[in-house]
CSV table of C-alpha atoms (C1' of nucleotides) in Angstrom, one decimal:
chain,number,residue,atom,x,y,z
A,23,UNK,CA,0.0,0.0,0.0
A,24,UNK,CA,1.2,3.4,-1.4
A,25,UNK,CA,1.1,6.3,1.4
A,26,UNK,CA,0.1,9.2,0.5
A,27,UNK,CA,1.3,10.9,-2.8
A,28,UNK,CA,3.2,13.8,-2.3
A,29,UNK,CA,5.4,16.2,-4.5
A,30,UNK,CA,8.9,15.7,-5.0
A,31,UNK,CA,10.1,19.3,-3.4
A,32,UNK,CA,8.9,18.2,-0.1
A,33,UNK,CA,11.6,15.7,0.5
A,34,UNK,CA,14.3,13.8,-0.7
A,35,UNK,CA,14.8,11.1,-3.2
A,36,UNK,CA,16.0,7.9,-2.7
A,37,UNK,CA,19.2,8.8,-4.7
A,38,UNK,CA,19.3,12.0,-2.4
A,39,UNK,CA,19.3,9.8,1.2
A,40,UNK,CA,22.0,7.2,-0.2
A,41,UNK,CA,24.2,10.0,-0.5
A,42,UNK,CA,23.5,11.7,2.7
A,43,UNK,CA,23.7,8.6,4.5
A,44,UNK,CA,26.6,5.9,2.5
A,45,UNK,CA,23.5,3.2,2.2
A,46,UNK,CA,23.0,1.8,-1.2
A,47,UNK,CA,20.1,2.6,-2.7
A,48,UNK,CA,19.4,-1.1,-3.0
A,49,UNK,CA,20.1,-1.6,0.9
A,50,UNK,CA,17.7,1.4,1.1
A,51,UNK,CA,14.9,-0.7,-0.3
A,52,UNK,CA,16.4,-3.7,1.0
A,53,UNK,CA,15.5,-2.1,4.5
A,54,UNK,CA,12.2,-0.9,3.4
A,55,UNK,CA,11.0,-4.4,2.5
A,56,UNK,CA,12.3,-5.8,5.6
A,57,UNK,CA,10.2,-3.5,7.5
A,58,UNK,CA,13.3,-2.0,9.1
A,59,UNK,CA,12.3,1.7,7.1
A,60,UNK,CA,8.8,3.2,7.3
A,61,UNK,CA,6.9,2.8,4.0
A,62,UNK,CA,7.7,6.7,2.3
A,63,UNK,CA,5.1,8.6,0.7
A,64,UNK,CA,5.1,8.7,-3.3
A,65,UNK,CA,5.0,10.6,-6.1
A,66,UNK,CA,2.2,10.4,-8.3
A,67,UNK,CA,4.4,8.6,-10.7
A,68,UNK,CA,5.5,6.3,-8.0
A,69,UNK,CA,8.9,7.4,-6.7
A,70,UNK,CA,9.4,7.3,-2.7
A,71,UNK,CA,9.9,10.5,-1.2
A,72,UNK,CA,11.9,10.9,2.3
A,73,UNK,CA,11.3,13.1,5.1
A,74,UNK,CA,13.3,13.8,8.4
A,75,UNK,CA,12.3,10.8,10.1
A,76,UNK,CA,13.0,8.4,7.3
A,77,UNK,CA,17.2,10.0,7.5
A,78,UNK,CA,17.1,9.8,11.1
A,79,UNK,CA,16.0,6.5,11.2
A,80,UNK,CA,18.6,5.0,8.3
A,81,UNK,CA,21.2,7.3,9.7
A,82,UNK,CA,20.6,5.2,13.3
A,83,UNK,CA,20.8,1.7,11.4
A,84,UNK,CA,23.5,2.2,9.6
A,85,UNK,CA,25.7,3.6,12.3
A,86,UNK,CA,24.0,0.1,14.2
A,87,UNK,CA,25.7,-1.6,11.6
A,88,UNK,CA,29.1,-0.1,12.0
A,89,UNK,CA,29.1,-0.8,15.5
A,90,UNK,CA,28.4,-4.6,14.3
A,91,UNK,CA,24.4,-5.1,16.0
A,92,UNK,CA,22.3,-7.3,13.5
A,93,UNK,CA,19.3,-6.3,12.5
A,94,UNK,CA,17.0,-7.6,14.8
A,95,UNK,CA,19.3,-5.7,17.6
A,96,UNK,CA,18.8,-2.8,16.0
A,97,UNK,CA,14.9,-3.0,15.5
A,98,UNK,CA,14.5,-3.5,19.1
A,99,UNK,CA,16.8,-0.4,19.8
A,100,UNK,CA,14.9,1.5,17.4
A,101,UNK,CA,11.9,0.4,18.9
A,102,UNK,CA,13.4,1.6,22.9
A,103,UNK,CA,14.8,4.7,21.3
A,104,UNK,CA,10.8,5.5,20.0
A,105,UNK,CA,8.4,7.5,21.7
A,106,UNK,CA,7.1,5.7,24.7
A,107,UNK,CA,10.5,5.8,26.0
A,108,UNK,CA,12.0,2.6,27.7
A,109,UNK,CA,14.1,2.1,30.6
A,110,UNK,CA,17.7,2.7,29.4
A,111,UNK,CA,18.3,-0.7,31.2
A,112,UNK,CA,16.9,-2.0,28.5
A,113,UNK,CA,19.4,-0.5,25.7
A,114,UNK,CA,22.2,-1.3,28.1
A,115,UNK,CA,21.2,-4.8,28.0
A,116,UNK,CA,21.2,-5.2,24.5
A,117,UNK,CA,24.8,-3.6,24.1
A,118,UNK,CA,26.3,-5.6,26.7
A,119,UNK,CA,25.4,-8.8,25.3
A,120,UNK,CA,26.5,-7.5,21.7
A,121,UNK,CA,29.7,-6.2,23.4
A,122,UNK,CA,30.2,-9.4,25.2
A,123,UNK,CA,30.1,-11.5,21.7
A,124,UNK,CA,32.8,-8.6,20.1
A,125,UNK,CA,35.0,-9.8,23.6
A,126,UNK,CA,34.4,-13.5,22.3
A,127,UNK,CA,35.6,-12.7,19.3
A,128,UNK,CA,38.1,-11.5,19.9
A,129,UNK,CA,39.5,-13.8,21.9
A,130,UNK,CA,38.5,-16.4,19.3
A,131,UNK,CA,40.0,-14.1,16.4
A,132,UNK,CA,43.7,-13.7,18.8
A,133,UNK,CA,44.2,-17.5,19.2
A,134,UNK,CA,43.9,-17.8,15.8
A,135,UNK,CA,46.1,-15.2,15.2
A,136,UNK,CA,48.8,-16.8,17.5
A,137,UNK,CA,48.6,-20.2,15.7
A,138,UNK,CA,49.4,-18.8,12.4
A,139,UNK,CA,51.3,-16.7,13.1
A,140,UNK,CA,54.0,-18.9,14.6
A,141,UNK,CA,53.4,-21.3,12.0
A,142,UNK,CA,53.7,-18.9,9.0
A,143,UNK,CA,57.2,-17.6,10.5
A,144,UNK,CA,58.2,-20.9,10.7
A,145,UNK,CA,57.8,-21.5,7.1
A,146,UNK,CA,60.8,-20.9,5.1
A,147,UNK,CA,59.6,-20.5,2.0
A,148,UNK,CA,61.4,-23.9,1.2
A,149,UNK,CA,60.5,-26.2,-1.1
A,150,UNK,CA,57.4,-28.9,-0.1
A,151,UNK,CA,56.8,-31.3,1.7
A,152,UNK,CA,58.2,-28.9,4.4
A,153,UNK,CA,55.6,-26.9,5.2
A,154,UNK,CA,54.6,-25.6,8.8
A,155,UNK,CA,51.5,-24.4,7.2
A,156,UNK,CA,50.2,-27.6,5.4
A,157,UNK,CA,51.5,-29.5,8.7
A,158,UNK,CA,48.9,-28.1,11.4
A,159,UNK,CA,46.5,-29.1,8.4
A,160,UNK,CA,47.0,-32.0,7.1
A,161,UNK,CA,46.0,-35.2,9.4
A,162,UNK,CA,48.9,-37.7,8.0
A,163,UNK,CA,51.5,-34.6,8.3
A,164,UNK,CA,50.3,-33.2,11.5
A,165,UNK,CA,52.0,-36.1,13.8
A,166,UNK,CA,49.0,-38.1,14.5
A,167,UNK,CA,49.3,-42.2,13.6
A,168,UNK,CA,47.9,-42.3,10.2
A,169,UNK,CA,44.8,-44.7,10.8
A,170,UNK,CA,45.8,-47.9,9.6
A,171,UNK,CA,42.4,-49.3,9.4
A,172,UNK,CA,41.2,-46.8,6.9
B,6,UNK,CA,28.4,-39.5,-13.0
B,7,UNK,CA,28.8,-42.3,-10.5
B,8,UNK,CA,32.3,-44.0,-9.8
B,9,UNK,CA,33.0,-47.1,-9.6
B,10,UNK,CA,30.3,-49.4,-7.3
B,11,UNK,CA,32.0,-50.8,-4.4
B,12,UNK,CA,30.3,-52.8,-1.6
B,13,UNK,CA,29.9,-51.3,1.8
B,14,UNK,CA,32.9,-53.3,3.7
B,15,UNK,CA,35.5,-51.5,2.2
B,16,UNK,CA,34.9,-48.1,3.2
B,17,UNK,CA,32.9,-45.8,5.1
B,18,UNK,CA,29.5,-44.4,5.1
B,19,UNK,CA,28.9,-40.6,5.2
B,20,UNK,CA,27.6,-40.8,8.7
B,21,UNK,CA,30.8,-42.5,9.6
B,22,UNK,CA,32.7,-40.0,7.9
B,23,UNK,CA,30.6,-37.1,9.9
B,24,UNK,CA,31.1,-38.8,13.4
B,25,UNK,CA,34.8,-39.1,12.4
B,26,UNK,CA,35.9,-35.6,11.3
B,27,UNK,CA,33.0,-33.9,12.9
B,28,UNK,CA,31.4,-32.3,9.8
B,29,UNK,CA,28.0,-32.2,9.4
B,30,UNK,CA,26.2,-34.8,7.0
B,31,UNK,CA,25.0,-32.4,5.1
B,32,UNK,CA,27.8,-30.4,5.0
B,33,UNK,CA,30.1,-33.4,3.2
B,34,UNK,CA,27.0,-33.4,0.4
B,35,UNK,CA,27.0,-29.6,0.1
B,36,UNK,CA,31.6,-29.8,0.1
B,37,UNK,CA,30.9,-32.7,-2.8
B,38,UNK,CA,28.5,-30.8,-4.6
B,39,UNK,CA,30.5,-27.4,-4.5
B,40,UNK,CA,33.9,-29.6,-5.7
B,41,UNK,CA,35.9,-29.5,-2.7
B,42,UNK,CA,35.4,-33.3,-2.4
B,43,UNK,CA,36.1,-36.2,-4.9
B,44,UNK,CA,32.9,-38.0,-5.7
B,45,UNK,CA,33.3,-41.0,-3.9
B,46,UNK,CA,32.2,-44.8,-5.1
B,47,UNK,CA,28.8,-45.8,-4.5
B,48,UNK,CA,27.4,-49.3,-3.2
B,49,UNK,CA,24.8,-50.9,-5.7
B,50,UNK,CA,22.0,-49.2,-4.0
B,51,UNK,CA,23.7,-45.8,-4.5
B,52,UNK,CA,25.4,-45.1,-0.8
B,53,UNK,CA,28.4,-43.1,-0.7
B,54,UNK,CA,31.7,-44.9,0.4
B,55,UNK,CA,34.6,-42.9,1.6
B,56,UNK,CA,38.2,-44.2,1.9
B,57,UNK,CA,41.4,-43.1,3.4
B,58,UNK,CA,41.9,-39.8,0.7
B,59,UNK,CA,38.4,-38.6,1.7
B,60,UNK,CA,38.5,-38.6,5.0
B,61,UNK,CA,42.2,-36.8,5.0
B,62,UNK,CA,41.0,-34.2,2.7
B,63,UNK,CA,37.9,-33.8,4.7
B,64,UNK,CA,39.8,-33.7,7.5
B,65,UNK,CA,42.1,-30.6,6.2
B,66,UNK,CA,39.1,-28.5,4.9
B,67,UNK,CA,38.0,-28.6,8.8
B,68,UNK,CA,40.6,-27.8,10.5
B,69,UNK,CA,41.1,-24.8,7.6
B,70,UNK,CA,37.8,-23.7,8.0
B,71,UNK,CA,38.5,-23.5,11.9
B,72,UNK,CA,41.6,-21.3,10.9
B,73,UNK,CA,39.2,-19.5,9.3
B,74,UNK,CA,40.3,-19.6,5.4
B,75,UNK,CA,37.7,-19.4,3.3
B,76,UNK,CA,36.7,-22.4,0.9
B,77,UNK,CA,38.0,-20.8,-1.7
B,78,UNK,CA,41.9,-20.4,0.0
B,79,UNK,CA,41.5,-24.0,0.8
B,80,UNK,CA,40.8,-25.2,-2.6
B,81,UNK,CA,44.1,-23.9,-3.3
B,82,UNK,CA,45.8,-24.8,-0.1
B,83,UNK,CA,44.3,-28.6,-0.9
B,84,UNK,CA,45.9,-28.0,-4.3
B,85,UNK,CA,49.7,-26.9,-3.5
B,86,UNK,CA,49.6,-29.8,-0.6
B,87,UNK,CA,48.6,-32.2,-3.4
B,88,UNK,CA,51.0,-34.7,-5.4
B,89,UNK,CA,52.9,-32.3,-7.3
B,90,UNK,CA,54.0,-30.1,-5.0
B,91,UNK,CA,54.8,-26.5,-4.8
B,92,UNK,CA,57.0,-24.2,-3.2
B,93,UNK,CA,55.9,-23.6,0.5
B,94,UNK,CA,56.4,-19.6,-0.2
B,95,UNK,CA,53.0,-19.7,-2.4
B,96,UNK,CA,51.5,-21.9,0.8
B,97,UNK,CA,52.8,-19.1,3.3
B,98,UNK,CA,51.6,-16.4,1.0
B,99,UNK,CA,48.0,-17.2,1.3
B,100,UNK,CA,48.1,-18.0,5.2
B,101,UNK,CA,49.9,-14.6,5.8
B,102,UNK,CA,47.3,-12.7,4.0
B,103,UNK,CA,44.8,-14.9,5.7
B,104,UNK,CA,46.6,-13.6,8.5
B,105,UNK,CA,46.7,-9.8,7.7
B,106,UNK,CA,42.9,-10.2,7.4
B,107,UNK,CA,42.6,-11.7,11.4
B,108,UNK,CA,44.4,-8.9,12.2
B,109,UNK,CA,42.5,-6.5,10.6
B,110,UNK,CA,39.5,-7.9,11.7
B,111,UNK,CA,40.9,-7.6,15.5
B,112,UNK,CA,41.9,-4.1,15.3
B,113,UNK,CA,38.2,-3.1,14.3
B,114,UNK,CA,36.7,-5.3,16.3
B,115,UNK,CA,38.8,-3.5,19.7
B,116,UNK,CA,37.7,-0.1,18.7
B,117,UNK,CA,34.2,-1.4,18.5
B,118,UNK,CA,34.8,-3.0,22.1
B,119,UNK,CA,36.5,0.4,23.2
B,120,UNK,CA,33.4,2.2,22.1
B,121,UNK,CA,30.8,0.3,23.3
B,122,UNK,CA,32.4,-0.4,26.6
B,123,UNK,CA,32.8,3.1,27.5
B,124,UNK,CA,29.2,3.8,26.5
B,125,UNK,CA,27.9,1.2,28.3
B,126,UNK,CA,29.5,2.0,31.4
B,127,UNK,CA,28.4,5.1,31.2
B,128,UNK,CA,24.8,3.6,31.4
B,129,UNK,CA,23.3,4.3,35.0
B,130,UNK,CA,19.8,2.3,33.8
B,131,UNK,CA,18.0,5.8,34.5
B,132,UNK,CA,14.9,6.2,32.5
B,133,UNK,CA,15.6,7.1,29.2
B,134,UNK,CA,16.1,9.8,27.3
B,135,UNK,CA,19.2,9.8,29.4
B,136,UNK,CA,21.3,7.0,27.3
B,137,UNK,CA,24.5,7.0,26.2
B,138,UNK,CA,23.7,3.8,23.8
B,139,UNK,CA,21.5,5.9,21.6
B,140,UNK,CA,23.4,9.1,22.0
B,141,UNK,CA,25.7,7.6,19.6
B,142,UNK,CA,23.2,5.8,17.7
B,143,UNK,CA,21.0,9.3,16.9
B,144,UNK,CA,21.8,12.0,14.5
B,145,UNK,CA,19.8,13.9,16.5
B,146,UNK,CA,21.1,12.9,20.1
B,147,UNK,CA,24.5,13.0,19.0
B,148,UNK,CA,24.7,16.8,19.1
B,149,UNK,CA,24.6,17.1,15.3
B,150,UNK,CA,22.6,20.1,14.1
B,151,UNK,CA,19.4,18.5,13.2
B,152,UNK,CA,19.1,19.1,9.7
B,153,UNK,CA,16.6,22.5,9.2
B,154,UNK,CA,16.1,21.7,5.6
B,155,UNK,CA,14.5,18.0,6.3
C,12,DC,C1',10.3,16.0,-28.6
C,13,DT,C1',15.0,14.0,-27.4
C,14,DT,C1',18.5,12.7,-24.3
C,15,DG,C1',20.6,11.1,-20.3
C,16,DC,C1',20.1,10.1,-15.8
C,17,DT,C1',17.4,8.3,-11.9
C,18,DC,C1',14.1,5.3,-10.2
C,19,DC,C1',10.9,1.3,-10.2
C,20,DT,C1',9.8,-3.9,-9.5
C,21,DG,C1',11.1,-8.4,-9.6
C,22,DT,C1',14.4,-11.9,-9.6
C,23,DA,C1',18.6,-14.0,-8.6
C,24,DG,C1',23.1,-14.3,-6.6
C,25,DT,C1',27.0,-14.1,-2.8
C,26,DT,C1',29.2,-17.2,1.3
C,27,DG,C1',28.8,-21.2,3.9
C,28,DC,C1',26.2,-23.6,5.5
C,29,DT,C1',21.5,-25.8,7.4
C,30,DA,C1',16.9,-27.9,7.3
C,31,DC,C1',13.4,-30.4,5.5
C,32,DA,C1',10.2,-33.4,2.5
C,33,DG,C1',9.5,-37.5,0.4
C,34,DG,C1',11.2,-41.6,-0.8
C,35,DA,C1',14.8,-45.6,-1.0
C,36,DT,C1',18.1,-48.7,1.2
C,37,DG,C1',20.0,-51.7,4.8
C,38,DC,C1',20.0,-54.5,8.7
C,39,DA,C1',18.4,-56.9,12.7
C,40,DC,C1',14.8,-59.5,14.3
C,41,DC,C1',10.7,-62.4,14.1
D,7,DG,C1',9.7,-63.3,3.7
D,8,DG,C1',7.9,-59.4,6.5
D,9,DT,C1',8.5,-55.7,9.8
D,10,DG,C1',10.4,-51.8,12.0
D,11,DC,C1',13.8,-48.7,12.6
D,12,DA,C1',17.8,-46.2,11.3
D,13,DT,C1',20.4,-44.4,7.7
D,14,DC,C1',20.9,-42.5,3.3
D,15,DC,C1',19.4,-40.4,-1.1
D,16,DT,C1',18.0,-36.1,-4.1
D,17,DG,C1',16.1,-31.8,-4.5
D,18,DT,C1',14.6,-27.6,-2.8
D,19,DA,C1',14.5,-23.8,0.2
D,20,DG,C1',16.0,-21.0,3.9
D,21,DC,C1',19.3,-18.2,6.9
D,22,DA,C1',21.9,-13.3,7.4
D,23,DA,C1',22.8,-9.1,5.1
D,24,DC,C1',23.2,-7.6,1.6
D,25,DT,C1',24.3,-6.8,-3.8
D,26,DA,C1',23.5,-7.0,-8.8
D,27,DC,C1',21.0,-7.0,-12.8
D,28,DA,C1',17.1,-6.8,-16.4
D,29,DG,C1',13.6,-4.4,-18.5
D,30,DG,C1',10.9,-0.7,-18.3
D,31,DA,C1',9.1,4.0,-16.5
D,32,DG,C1',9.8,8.7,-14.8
D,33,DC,C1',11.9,13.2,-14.8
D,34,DA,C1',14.4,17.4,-15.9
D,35,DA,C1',17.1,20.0,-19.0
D,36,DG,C1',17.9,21.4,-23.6
DNA sequence: CTTGCTCCTGTAGTTGCTACAGGATGCACC
DNA sequence: GGTGCATCCTGTAGCAACTACAGGAGCAAG
C-alpha cells in the first residue's frame, strides 16, 4: 500500500538519502522491505519520497551496523529509542550482550592469530613437503598415527 | 556421474565419515557438490563410500575452516599440498594474507569494544532519554545540528 | 520531442552452510 | 519373507545481510 502521494520538493529522493547517509540505494529498499524503514510517501508517478524521520531512522541503522548489532538488535533499539520511551536498562542490556560476543571474538579471532602466526614464521619459504602451514593441516603430516584401518 | 560401485565393507559411510571428522552430514554433500570433495564410489543401491583420501582431505578443509580460510583459499591450499608439489612460499603467502585479514579484523573489532564499553558503562539504567547507547546511535542525540532543511 | 540520468519492481546471486520433504536402502529380528 | 527402525538419497528452500541486474518507466534539461 502506497502512502500518501506527495510532491517531490517536499523531500528527498531515494538517490538523495543514499548520499546523505553511504546506504545503497538497493540496501535502502532492501530495508524498506524488511520493515526495518517506514513505508515513504510517493510521487504520483510512484517514486518514494523521504522526510526527516525516514534520514534519522537509516542514519541510526547504519551507524548500528558499524558498530556490528544485527538487525533484529537494531529493531529492538529503534523500537526503545521511540516515543514511549524505555528504561535505558533495557538498551544497556542489549549492548552488553553485543559487546560481550565482540569480547568473544576477539578472543577467538587472537588465538587464531597466535597459531598462524607462529606457523607462518616458521615456514621458510622452502621447497614442499616442508611446510609448517600444510602440517597443522594436514592429518597424515600433522604427527597423528595415520589410521591404519582406513 | 557415479564412480565405480563398491560394496559397503571397504569403506565408510557418510555418517561414519561425519562422526569421524566432525562435519555435518549435510555439509560433506553440500563440500561434494560445490567440488571441494572427490565423488566417492557408491554401493549398488547408491550409498556413498569414503576411503582413506576422503577422509584426509575432509579432514584438512576442517581444521582450515577452523583457521578461518575461506573455501576458496582451501581449494588452493588442498591444491599446493597435493602430489605435485609447490614451493611452500606460495602456501605461506595465502596463510599470511589470511593472517593480515585476522588482524585487521581484531583491530576493528577492539575499537568497536572500546566504544561500546565506555558507552555502556556510562549507562546508569536511569529512564531514558538519558542513554548513552543511543546518544551515539541518533543523529539527533548526538549533538549534530538536526538538519533545518529535512 | 529527445536525451541522459534516476528510479521502479522483480528476480537472482553471494558465502557457507543448514533444514526439510518424500522416498529408497540396509540391517536386525521375528 | 515381513516388519520396523535407522540411515541414506536427491532436490529444494532457507538463513543473514546484503548486492547486482534486467527491463521498463519517470523526470528534468535542452
Amino acid at each position: 500500500m502506497r502512502g500518501i502521494t506527495t510532491s517531490r520538493a517536499d523531500g528527498l529522493t531515494i538517490g538523495e538519502l543514499s548520499k546523505l547517509t553511504g546506504v545503497n540505494i538497493e540496501t535502502i529498499r532492501y530495508y524498506e522491505r524488511i520493515k526495518m524503514l517506514p513505508l515513504p510517501p510517493r510521487t504520483a508517478g510512484g517514486r518514494r519520497v523521504y522526510d526527516p524521520t525516514h534520514f534519522r531512522i537509516l542514519a541510526f541503522i547504519r551507524r548500528s551496523r558499524e558498530l556490528g548489532f544485527s538487525l533484529d538488535e537494531i529493531r529492538a533499539l529503534i523500537r526503545l529509542g521511540g516515543p514511549e520511551k524505555a528504561s535505558c536498562s533495557q538498551v544497556r542490556e542489549i549492548a552488553a550482550h553485543h559487546l560481550d560476543g565482540i569480547r568473544a571474538k576477539i578472543s577467538d579471532l587472537r588465538k587464531l592469530e597466535r597459531l598462524l602466526a607462529k606457523t607462518v614464521a616458521q615456514c621458510t619459504g622452502s621447497t614442499a613437503p616442508d611446510c609448517p602451514v600444510l602440517d597443522i593441516l594436514d592429518v597424515r603430516r600433522a604427527g597423528q598415527p595415520a589410521r591404519k584401518d582406513l
